[in-house]
mmCIF file of C-alpha atoms and ligand atoms in Angstrom:
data_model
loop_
_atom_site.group_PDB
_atom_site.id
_atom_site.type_symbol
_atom_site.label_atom_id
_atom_site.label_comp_id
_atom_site.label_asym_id
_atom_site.label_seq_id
_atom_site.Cartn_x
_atom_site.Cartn_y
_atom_site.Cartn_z
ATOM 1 C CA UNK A 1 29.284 -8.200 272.171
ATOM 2 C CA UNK A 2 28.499 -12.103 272.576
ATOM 3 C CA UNK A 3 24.817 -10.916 272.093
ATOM 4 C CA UNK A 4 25.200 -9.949 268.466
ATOM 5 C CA UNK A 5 26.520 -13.045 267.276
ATOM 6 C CA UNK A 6 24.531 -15.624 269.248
ATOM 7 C CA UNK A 7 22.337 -16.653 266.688
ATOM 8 C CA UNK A 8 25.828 -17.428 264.554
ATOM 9 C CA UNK A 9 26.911 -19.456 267.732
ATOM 10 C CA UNK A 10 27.427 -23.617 268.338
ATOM 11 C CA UNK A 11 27.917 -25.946 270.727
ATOM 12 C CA UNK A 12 31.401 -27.165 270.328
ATOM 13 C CA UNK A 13 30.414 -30.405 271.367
ATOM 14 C CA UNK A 14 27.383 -31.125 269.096
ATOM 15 C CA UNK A 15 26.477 -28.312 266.504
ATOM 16 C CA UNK A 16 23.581 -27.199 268.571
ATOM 17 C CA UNK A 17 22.406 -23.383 269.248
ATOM 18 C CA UNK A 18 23.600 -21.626 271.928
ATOM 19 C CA UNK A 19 21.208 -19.339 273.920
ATOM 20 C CA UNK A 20 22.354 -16.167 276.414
ATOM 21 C CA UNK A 21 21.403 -16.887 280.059
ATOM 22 C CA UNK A 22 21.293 -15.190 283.292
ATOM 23 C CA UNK A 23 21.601 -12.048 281.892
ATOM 24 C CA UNK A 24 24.122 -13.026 279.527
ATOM 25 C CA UNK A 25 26.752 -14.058 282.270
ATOM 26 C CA UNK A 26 27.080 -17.719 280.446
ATOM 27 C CA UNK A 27 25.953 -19.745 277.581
ATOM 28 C CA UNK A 28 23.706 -22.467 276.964
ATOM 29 C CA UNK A 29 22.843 -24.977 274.235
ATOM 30 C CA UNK A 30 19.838 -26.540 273.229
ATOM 31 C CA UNK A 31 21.623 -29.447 273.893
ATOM 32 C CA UNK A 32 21.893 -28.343 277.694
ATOM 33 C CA UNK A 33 25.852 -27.600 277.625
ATOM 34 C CA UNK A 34 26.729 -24.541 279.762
ATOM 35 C CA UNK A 35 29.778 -22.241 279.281
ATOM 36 C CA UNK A 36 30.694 -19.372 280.978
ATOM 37 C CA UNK A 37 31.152 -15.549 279.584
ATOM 38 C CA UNK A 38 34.583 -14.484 281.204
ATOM 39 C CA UNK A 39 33.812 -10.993 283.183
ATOM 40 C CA UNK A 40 36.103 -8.975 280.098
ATOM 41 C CA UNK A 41 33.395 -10.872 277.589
ATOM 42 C CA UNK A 42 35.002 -13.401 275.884
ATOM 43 C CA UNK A 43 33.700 -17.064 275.932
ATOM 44 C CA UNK A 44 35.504 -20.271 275.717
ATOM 45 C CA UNK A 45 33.649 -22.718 273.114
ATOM 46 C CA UNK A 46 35.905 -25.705 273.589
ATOM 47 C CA UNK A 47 34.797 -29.500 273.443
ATOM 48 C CA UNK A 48 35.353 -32.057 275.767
ATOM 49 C CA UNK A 49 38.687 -32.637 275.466
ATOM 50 C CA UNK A 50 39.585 -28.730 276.089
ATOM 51 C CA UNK A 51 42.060 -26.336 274.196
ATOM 52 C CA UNK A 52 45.431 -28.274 273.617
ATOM 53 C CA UNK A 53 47.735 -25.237 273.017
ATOM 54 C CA UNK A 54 47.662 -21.538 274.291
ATOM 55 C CA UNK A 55 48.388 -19.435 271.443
ATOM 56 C CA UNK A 56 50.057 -16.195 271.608
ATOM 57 C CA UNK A 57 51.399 -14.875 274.978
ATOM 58 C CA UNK A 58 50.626 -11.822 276.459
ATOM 59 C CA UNK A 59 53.603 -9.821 275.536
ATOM 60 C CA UNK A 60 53.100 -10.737 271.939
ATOM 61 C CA UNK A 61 49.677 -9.785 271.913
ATOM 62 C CA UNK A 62 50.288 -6.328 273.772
ATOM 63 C CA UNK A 63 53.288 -5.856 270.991
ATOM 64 C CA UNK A 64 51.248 -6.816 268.168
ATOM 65 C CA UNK A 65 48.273 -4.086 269.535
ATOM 66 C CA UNK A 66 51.102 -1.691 269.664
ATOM 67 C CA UNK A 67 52.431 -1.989 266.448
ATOM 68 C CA UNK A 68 49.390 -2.220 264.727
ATOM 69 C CA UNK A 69 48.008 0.938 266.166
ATOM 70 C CA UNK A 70 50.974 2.875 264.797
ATOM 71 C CA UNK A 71 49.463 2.082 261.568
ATOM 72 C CA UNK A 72 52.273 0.671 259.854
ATOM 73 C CA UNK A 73 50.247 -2.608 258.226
ATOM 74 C CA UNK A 74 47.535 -0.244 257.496
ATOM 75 C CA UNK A 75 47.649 -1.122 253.544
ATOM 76 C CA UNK A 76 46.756 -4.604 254.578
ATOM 77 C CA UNK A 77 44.294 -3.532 257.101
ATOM 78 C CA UNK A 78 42.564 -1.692 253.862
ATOM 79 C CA UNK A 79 42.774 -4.229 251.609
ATOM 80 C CA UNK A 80 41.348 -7.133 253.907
ATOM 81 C CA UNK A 81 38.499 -4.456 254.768
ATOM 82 C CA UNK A 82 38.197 -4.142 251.025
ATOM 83 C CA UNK A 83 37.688 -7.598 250.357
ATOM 84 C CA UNK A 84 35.160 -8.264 253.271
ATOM 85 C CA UNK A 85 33.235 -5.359 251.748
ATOM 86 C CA UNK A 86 33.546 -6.851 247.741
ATOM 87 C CA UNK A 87 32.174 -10.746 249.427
ATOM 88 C CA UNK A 88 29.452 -8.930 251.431
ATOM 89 C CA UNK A 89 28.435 -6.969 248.554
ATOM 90 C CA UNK A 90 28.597 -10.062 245.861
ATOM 91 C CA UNK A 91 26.605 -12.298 248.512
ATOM 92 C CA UNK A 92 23.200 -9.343 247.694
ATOM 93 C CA UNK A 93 22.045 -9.647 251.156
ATOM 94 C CA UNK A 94 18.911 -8.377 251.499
ATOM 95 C CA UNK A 95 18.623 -4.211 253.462
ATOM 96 C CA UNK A 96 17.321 -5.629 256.803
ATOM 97 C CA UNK A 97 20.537 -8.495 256.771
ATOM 98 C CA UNK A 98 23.060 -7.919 259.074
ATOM 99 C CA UNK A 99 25.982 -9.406 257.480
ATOM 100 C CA UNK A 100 27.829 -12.305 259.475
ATOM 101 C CA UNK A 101 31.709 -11.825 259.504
ATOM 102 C CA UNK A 102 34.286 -14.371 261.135
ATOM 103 C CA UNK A 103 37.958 -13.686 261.784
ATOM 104 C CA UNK A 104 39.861 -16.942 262.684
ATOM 105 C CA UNK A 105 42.919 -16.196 264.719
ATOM 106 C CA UNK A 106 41.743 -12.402 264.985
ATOM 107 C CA UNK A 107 44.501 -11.517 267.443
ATOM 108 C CA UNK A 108 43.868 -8.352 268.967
ATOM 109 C CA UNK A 109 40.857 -7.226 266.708
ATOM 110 C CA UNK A 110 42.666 -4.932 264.989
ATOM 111 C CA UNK A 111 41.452 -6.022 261.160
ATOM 112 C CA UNK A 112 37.803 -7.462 262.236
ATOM 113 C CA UNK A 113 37.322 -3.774 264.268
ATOM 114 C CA UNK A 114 38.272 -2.045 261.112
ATOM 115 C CA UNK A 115 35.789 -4.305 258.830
ATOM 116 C CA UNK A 116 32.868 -3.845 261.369
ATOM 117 C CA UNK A 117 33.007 -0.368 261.210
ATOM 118 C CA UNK A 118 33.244 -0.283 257.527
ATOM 119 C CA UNK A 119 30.205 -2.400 256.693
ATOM 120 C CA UNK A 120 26.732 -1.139 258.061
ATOM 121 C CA UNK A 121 24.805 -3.555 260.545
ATOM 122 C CA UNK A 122 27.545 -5.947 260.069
ATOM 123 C CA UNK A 123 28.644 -7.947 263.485
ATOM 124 C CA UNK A 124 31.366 -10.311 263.533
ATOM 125 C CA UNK A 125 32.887 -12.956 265.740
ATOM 126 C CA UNK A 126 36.397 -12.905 266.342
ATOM 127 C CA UNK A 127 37.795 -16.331 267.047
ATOM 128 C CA UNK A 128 41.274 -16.879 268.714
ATOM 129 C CA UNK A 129 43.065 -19.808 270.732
ATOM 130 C CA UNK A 130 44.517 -17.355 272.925
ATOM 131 C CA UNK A 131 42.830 -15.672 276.217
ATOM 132 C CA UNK A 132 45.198 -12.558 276.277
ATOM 133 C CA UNK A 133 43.999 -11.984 272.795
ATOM 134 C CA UNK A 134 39.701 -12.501 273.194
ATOM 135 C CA UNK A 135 40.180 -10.565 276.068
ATOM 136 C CA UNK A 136 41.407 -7.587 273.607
ATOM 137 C CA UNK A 137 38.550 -9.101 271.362
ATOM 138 C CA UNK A 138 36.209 -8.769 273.557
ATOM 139 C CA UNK A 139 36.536 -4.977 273.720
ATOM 140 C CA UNK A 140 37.454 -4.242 269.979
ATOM 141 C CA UNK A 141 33.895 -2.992 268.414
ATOM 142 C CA UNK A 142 30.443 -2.993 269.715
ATOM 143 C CA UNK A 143 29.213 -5.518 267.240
ATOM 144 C CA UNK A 144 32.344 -8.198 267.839
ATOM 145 C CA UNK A 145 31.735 -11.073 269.935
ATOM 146 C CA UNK A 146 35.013 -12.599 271.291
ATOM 147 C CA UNK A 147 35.503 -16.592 271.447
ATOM 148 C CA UNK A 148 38.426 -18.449 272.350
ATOM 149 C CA UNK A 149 38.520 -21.971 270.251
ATOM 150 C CA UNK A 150 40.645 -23.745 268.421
ATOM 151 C CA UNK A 151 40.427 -23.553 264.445
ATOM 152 C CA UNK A 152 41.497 -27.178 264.237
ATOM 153 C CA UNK A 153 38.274 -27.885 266.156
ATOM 154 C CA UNK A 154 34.762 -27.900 264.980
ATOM 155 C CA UNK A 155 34.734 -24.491 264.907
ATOM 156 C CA UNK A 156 31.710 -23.119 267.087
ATOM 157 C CA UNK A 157 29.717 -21.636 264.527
ATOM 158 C CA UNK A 158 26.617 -22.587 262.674
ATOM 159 C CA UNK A 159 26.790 -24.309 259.745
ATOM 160 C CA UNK A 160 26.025 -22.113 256.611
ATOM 161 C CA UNK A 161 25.733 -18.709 258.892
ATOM 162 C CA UNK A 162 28.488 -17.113 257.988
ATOM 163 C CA UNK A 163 28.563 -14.339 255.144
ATOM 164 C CA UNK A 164 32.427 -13.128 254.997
ATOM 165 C CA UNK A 165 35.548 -15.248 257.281
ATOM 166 C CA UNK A 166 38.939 -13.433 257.041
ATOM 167 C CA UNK A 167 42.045 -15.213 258.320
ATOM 168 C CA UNK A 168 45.355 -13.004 258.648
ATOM 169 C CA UNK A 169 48.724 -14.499 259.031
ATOM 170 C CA UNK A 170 46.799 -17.157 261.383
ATOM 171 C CA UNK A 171 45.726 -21.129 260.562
ATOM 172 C CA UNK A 172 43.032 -21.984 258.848
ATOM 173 C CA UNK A 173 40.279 -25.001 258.438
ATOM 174 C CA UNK A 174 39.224 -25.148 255.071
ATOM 175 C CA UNK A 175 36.619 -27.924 255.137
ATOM 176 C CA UNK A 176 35.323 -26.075 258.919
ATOM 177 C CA UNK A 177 35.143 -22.949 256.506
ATOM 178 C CA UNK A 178 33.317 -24.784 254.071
ATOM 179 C CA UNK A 179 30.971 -26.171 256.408
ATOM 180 C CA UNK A 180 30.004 -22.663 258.470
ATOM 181 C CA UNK A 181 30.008 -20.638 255.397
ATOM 182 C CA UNK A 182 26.529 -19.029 253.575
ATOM 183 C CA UNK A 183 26.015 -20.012 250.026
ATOM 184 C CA UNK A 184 27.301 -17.042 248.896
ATOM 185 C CA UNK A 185 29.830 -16.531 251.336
ATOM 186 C CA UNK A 186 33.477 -16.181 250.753
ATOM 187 C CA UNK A 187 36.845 -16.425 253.015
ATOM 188 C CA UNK A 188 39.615 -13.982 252.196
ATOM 189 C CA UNK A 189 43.375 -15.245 253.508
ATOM 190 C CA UNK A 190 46.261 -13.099 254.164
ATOM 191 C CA UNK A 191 49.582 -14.907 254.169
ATOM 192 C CA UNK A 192 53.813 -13.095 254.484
ATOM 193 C CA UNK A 193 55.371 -13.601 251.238
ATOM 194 C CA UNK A 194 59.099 -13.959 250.412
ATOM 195 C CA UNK A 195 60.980 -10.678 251.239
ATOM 196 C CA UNK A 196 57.980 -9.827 254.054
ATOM 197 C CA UNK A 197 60.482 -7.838 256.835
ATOM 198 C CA UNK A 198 64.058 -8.973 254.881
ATOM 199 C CA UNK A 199 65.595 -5.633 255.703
ATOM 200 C CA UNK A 200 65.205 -7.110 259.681
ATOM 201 C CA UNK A 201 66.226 -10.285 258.682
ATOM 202 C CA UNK A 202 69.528 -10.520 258.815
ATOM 203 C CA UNK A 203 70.668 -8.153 261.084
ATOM 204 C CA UNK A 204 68.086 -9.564 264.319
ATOM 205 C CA UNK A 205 68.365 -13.128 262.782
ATOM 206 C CA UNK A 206 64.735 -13.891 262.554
ATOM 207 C CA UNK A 207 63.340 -16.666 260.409
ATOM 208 C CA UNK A 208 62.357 -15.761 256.886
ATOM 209 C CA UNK A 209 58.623 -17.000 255.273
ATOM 210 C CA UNK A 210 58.910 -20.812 254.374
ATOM 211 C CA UNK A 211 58.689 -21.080 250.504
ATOM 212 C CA UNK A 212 55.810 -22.719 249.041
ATOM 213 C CA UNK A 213 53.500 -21.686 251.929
ATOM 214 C CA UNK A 214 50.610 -20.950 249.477
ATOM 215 C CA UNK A 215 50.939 -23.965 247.599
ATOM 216 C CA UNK A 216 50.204 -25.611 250.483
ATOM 217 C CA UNK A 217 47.218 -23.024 251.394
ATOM 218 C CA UNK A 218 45.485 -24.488 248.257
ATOM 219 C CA UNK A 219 46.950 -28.227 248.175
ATOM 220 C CA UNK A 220 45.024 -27.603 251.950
ATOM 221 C CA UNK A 221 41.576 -26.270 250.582
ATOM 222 C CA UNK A 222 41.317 -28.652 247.430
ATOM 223 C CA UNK A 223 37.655 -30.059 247.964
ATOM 224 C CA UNK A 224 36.618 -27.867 250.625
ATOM 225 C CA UNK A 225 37.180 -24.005 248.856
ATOM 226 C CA UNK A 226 37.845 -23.202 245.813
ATOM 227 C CA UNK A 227 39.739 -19.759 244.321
ATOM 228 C CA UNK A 228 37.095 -16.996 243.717
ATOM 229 C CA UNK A 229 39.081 -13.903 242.756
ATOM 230 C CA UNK A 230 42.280 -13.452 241.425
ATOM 231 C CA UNK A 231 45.345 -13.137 244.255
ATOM 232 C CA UNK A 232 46.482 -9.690 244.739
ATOM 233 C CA UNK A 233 50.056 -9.020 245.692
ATOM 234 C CA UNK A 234 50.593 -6.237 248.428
ATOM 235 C CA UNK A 235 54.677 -4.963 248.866
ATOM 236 C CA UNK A 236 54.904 -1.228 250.656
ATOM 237 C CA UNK A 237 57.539 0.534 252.640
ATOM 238 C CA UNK A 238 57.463 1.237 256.197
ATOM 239 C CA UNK A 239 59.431 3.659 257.925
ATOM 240 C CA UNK A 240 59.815 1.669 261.703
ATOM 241 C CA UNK A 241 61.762 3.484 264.480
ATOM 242 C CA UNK A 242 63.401 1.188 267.096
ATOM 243 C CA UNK A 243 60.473 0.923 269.223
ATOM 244 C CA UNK A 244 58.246 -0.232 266.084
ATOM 245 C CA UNK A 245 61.093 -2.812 265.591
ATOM 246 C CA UNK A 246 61.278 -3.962 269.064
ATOM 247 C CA UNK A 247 57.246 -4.331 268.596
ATOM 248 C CA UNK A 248 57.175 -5.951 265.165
ATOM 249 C CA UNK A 249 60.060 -8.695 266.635
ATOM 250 C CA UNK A 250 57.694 -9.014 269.918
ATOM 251 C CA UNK A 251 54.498 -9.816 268.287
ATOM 252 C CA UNK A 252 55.762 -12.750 266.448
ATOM 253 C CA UNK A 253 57.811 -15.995 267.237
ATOM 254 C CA UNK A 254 60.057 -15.286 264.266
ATOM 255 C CA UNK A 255 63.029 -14.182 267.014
ATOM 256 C CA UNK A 256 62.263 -16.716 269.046
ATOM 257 C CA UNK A 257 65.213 -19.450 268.419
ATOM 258 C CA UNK A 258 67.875 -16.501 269.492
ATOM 259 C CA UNK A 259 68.287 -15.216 272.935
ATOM 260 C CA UNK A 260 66.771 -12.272 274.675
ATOM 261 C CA UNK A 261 70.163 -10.670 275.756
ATOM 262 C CA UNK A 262 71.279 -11.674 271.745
ATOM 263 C CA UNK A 263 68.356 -10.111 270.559
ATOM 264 C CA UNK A 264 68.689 -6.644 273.092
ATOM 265 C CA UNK A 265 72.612 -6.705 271.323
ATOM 266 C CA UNK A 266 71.833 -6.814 267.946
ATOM 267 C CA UNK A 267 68.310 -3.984 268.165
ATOM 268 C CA UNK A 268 70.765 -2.136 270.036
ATOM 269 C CA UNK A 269 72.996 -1.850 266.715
ATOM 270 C CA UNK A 270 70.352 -0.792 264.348
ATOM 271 C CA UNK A 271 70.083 2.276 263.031
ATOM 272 C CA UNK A 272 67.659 4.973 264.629
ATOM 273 C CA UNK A 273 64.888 4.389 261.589
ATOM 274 C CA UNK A 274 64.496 1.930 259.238
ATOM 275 C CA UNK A 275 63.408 1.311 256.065
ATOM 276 C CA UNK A 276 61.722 -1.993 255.698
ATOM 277 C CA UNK A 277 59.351 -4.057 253.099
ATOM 278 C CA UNK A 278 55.809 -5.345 254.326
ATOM 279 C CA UNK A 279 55.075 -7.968 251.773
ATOM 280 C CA UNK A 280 51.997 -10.597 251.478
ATOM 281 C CA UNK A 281 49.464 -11.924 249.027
ATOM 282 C CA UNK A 282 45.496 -12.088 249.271
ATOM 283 C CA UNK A 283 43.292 -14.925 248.171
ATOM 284 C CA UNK A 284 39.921 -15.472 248.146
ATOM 285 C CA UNK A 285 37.817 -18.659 248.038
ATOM 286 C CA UNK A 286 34.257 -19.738 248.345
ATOM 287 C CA UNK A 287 33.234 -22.945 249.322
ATOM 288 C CA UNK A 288 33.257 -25.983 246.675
ATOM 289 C CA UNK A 289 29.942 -27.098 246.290
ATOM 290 C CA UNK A 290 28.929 -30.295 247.980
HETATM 291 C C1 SAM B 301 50.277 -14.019 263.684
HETATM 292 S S1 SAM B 301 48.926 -13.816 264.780
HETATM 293 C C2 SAM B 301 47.785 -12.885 263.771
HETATM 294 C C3 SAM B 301 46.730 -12.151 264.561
HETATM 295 C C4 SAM B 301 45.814 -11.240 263.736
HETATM 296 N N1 SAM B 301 45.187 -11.952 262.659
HETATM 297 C C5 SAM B 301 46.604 -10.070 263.192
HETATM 298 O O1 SAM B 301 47.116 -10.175 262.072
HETATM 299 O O2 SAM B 301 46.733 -9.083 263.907
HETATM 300 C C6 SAM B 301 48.192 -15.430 264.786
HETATM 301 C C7 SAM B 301 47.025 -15.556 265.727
HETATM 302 O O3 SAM B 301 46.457 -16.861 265.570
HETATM 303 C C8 SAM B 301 46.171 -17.384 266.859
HETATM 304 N N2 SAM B 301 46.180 -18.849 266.749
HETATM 305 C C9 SAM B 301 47.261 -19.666 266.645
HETATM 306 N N3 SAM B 301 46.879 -20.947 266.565
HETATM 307 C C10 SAM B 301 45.512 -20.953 266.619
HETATM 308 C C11 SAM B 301 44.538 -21.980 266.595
HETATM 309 N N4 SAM B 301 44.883 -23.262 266.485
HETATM 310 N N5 SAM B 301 43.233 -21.625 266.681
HETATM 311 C C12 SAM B 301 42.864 -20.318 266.792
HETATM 312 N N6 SAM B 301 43.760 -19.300 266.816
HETATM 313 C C13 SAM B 301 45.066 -19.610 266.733
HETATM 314 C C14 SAM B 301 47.248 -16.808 267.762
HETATM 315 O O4 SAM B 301 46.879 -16.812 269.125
HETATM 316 C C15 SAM B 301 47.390 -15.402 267.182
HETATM 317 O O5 SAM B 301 46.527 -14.485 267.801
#
């Protein structure tokens, strides 16, 4: 809930704390900026001029909560979790800390749920441009607190608060990541790599991963976070019937340049079961010293 990570909370606007009020039913800074806790729990921490995009849709988010709860990314679920619990254990917190974790463009939940639950007393907040997806935040684990910003913002988090941020397949900030992480905090990044879904490639004519993508991760981060662990590859099989498919196509915009009908043709032609190749990389930074 919002109430676990207040203390980890900013103004948008001007950096300053944020305070629960009337019972928790909005929040206020020091700085005398109001915002208001939706009824499902979620808050909005935008600046002035207000969100400029909307993120993911509805249906993508419902398809992406689908398909993850059928376990198929579960070896990246695991070894984001196992990360988290590496930084959090490096950073020597002391018993009585509650370690802070941040997921930036946390989607449904899914990953920062999974982490919570895996690291005592930790509480995290899950940050996400869209509303469809805080509002699935917002109910994912006792000890997440859902907020609806944009990462290419000042993110709304204090500076140096933050213990462990994970990004998966989502943007990042690097020098906001800098800024809000703890001295001995780290951020773990999950990106597709070549060959991530080929098998549905061709036949659905979705877009593969750009090359060079992590170059650009780290061309990105140069100054702001710097590479603390060595990458780790991650390639595994998953067995996807055609509702798994349909799901996996849904919850990204990878289809998106062919038509529905086109789309509903060419699932229609796929075998019953699949065999198809999850494939990403992990990196982990801390920030570079300033
Ligand atoms: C591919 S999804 C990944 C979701 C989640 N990390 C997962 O793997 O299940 C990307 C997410 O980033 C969010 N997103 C896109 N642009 C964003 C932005 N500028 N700021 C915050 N979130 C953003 C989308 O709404 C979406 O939930």
């Amino acid at each position: 809930m919002l109430k676990d990570v207040i203390d980890l909370l900013a103004d948008p606007n001007d950096g300053t704390a944020l305070a629960g009020k009337d019972d928790f039913s909005r929040l206020v800074s020091e700085s005398g900026h109001s915002f208001d806790v939706a009824r499902q729990g979620y808050v909005t921490l935008a600046g002035g001029a207000g969100l400029k995009h909307n993120g993911d849709s509805l249906e993508m988010v419902q398809a992406r909560e689908t398909y993850l709860s059928l376990g198929h990314f579960a070896p990246f679920v695991e070894a984001v979790t196992n990360s988290m619990i590496e930084i959090v254990d490096e950073a020597d917190l002391s018993d009585a800390a509650q370690p802070a974790l941040l997921e930036v463009g946390a989607g449904t939940g899914f990953y920062l749920a999974h982490t919570l639950d895996s690291i005592d007393n930790s509480r995290g907040i899950g940050l996400d441009i869209s509303v469809h997806a805080a509002k699935h935040l917002a109910k994912c684990h006792s000890r997440a607190g859902a907020v609806v910003a944009d990462v290419w913002d000042r993110l709304p988090v204090r500076s140096g608060s933050i213990d462990a941020i994970s990004v998966v397949f989502a943007p990042r900030n690097p020098a906001e990541f800098q800024r809000v992480l703890a001295p001995k905090g780290q951020v773990v990044v999950l990106t597709p790599q070549a060959g991530h879904l080929d098998e549905l490639r061709e036949p659905l004519g979705i877009v593969g991963v750009e090359t060079g993508k992590v170059e650009r991760m780290y061309e990105q981060a140069a100054g702001f976070l710097e590479q603390s662990a060595a990458p780790v590859e991650l390639s595994f099989p998953m067995e996807l019937d055609r509702a798994s498919i349909a799901a996996q196509v849904g919850m990204s915009p990878s289809a998106r340049h062919i038509s529905q009908e086109e789309l509903a043709r060419r699932m229609a032609e796929l075998p019953e079961t699949m065999r198809v190749t999850a494939r990403a990389r992990l990196d982990r930074f801390r920030a570079v010293s300033k």
